[in-house]
Short mmCIF file of C-alpha atoms and ligand atoms in Angstrom, two decimals:
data_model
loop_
_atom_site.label_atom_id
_atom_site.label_comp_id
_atom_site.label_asym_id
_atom_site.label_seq_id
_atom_site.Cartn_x
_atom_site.Cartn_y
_atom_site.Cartn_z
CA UNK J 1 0.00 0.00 0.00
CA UNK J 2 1.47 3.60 -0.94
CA UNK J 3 1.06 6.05 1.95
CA UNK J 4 0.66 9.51 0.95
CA UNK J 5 2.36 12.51 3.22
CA UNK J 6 0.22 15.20 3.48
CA UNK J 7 1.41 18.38 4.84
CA UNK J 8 -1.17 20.32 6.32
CA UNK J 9 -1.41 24.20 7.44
CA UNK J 10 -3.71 25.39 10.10
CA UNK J 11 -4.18 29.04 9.13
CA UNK J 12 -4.57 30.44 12.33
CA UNK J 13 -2.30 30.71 15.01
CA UNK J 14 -4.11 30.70 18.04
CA UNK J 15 -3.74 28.28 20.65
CA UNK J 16 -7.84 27.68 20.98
CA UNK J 17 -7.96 27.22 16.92
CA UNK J 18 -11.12 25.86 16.15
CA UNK J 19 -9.89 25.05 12.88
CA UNK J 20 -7.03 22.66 14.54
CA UNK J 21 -9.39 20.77 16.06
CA UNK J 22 -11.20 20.94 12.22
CA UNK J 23 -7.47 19.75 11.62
CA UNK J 24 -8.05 16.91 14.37
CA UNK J 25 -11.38 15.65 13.33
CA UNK J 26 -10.26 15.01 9.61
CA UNK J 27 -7.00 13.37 11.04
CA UNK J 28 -9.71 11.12 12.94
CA UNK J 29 -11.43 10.15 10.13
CA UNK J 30 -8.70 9.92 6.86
CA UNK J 31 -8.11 6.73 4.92
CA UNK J 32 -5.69 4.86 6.28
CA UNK J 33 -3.11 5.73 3.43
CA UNK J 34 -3.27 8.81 4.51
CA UNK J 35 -0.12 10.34 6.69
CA UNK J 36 -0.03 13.62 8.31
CA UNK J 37 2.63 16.72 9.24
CA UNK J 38 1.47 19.88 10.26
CA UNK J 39 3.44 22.64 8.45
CA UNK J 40 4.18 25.59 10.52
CA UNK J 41 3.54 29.25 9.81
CA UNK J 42 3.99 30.93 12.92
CA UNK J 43 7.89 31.77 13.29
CA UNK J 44 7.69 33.11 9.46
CA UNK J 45 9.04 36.61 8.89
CA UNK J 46 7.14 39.25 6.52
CA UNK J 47 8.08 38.23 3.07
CA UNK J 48 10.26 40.33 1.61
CA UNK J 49 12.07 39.81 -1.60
CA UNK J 50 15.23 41.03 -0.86
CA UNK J 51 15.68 38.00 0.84
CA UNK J 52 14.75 35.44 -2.12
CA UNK J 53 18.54 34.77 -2.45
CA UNK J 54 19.17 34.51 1.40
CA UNK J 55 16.10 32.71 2.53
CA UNK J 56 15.84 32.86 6.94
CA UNK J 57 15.50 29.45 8.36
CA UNK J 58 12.04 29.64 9.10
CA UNK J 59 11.32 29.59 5.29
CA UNK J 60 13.65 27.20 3.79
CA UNK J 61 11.95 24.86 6.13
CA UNK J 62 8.81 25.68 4.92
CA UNK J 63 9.81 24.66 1.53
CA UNK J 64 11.87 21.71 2.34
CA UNK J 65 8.19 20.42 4.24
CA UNK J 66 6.24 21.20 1.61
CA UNK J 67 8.99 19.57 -1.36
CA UNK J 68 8.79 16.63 1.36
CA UNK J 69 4.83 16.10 0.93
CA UNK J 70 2.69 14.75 -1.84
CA UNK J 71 -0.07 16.78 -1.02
CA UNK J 72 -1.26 20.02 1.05
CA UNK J 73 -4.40 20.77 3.00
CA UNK J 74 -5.48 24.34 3.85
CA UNK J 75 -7.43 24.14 7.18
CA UNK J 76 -8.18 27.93 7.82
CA UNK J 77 -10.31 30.33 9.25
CA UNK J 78 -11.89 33.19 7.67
CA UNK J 79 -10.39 36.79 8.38
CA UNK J 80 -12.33 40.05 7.38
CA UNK J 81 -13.86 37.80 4.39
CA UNK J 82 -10.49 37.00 3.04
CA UNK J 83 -7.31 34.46 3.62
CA UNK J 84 -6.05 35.30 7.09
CA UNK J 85 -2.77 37.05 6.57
CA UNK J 86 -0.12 34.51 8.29
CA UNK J 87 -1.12 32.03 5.93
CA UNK J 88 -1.18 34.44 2.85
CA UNK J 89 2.43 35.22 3.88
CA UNK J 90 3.10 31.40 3.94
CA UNK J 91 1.85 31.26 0.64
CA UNK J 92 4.04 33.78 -0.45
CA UNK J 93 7.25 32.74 0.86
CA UNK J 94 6.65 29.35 -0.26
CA UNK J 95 6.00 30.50 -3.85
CA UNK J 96 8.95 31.89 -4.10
CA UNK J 97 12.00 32.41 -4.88
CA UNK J 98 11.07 33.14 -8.97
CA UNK J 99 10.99 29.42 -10.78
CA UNK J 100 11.13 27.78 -7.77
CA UNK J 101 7.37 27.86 -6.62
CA UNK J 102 6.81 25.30 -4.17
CA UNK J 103 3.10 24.79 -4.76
CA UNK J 104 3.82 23.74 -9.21
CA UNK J 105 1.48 20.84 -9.69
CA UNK J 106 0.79 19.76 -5.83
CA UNK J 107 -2.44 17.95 -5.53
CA UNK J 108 -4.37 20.20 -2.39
CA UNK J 109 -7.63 20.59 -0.59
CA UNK J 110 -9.10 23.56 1.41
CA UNK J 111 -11.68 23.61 4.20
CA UNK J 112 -12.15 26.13 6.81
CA UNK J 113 -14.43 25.95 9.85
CA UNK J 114 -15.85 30.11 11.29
CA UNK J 115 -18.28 30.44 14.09
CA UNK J 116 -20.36 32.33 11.56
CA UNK J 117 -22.77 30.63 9.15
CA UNK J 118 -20.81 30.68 6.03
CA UNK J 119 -18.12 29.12 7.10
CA UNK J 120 -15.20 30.54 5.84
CA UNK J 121 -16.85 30.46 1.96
CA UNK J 122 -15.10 33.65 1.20
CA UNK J 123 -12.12 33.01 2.42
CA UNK J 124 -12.02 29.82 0.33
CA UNK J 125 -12.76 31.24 -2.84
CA UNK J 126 -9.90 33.58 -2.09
CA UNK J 127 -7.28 31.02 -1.26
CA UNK J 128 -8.37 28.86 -4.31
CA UNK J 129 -7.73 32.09 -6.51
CA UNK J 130 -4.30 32.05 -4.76
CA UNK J 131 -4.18 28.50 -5.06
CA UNK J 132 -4.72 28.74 -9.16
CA UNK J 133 -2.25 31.05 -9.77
CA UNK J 134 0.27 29.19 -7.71
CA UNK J 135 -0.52 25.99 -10.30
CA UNK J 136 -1.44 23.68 -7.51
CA UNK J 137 -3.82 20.94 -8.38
CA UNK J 138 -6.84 21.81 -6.11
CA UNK J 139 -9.73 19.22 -5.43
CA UNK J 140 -12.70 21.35 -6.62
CA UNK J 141 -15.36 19.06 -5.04
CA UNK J 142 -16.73 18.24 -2.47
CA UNK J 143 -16.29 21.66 -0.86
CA UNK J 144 -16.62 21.97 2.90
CA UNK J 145 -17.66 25.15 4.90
CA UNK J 146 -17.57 23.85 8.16
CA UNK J 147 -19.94 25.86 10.74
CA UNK J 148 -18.18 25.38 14.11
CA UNK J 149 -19.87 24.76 16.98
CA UNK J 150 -18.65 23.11 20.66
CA UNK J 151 -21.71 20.46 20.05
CA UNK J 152 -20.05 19.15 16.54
CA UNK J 153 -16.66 19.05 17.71
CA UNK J 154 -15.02 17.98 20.55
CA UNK J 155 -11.90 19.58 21.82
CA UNK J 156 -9.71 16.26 20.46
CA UNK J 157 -11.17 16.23 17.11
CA UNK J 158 -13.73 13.96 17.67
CA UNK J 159 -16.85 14.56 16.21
CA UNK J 160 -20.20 13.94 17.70
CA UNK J 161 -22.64 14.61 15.09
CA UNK J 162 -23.34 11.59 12.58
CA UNK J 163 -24.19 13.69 9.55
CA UNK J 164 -20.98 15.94 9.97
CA UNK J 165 -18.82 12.45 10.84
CA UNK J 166 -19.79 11.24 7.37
CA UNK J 167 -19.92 14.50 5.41
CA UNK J 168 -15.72 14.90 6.71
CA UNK J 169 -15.09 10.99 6.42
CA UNK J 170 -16.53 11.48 2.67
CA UNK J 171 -14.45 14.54 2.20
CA UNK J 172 -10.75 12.98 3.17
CA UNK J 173 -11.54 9.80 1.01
CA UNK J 174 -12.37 12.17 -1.81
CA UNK J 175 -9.51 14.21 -1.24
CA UNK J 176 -7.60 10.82 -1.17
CA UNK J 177 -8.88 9.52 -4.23
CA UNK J 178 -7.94 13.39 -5.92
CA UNK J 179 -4.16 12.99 -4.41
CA UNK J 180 -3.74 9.59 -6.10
CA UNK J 181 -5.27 10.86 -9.68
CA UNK J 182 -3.40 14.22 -9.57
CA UNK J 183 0.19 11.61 -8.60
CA UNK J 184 -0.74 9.36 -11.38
CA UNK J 185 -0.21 11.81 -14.41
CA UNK J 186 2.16 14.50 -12.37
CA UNK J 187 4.20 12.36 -10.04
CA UNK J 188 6.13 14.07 -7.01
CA UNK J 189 10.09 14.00 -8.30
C1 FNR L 1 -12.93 36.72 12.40
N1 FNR L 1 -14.02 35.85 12.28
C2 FNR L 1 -14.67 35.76 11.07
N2 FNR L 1 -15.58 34.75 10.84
C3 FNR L 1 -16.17 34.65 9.62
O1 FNR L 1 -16.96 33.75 9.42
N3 FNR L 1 -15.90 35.54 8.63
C4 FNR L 1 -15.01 36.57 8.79
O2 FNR L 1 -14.78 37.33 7.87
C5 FNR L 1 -14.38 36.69 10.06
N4 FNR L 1 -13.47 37.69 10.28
C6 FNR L 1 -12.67 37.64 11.38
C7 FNR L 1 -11.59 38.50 11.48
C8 FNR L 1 -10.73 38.42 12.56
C9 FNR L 1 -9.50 39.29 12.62
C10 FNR L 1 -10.98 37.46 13.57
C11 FNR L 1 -10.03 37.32 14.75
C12 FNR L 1 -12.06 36.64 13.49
C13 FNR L 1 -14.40 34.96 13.37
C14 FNR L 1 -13.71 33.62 13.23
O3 FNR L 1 -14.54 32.73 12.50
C15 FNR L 1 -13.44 33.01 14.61
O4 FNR L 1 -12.65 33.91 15.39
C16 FNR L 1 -12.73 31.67 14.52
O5 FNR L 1 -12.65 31.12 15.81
C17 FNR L 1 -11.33 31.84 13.92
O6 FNR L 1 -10.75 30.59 13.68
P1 FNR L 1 -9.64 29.96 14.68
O7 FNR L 1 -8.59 31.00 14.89
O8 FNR L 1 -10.37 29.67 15.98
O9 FNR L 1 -9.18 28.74 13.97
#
């Protein structure tokens, strides 16, 4: 059996992130073939170009977890409608320098859970814009705007609603079967 290494980002950066324990609950309930590293954001400077030839730490190891993974998945909140801005400036470090664009061909996935009733819907559509441009090989469906709430999730990812269970068990075999297609015609080198 081929185990796939997906990298995953948390877009938020608070200790209580609800989307972490989004993070936790689809953890839970992936395929077994499935293997999971968190990438980190947090220690990330501002990007700043005049550092493309003189990368800091914190971003070479970005890249070097990212070139390690055969897949990413975006688990983020939604900020002011839009991508919040540590995991934009992930993005952008990791896109760069010129030519050497981390995110060329990766299979990916985004979900986001918000408190409010859209659940992070805008915020998607803005990352997957991102996303595009960057070339990475997003699933398109299912889509999943996860509305949060202490009664769905518990604090270790498990989740205690049997609709939302099989609605985010559904999602990560999808997402599976989209890493495997996407690796079949653009293989990881
Ligand atoms: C929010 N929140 C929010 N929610 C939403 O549905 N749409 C939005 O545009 C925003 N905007 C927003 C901006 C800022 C700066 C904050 C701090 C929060 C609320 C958000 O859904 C809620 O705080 C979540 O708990 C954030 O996710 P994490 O950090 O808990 O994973």
């Amino acid at each position: 059996m081929t185990t796939y290494q997906v990298g995953y980002f948390v877009g938020s950066l608070s200790t209580a992130s609800i989307n972490r324990t989004l993070a936790k609950a689809l953890i839970r309930l992936a395929p077994d073939d499935l293997a999971f590293t968190e990438i980190a954001i947090g220690d990330l400077p501002l990007y700043n170009r005049d550092l493309d030839d003189a990368y800091p730490p914190a971003a070479l190891a970005l890249k070097d977890a990212i070139a390690a993974s055969d897949a990413v998945l975006f688990v983020t909140p939604e900020y002011n409608r839009s991508i919040p801005g540590a995991l934009k400036n992930a993005i952008d470090w990791a896109s760069r320098p010129w030519g050497q664009n981390s995110f060329d061909h990766i299979p990916a996935g985004v979900i986001g859970a918000s408190i409010g009733a859209i659940g992070t819907a805008v915020a998607q559509q803005s990352l997957r814009a991102v996303l595009s441009f960057c070339n990475a090989r997003q699933m398109t469906s299912p889509e999943a705007y996860i509305h949060f709430s202490p009664e769905t999730f518990a604090e270790d990812g498990e989740v205690l609603v049997d609709s939302t269970r099989e609605f985010l068990t559904n999602y990560m075999s999808e997402f599976r079967d989209h890493i495997e297609r996407v690796l079949t015609v653009l293989p990881r080198t």
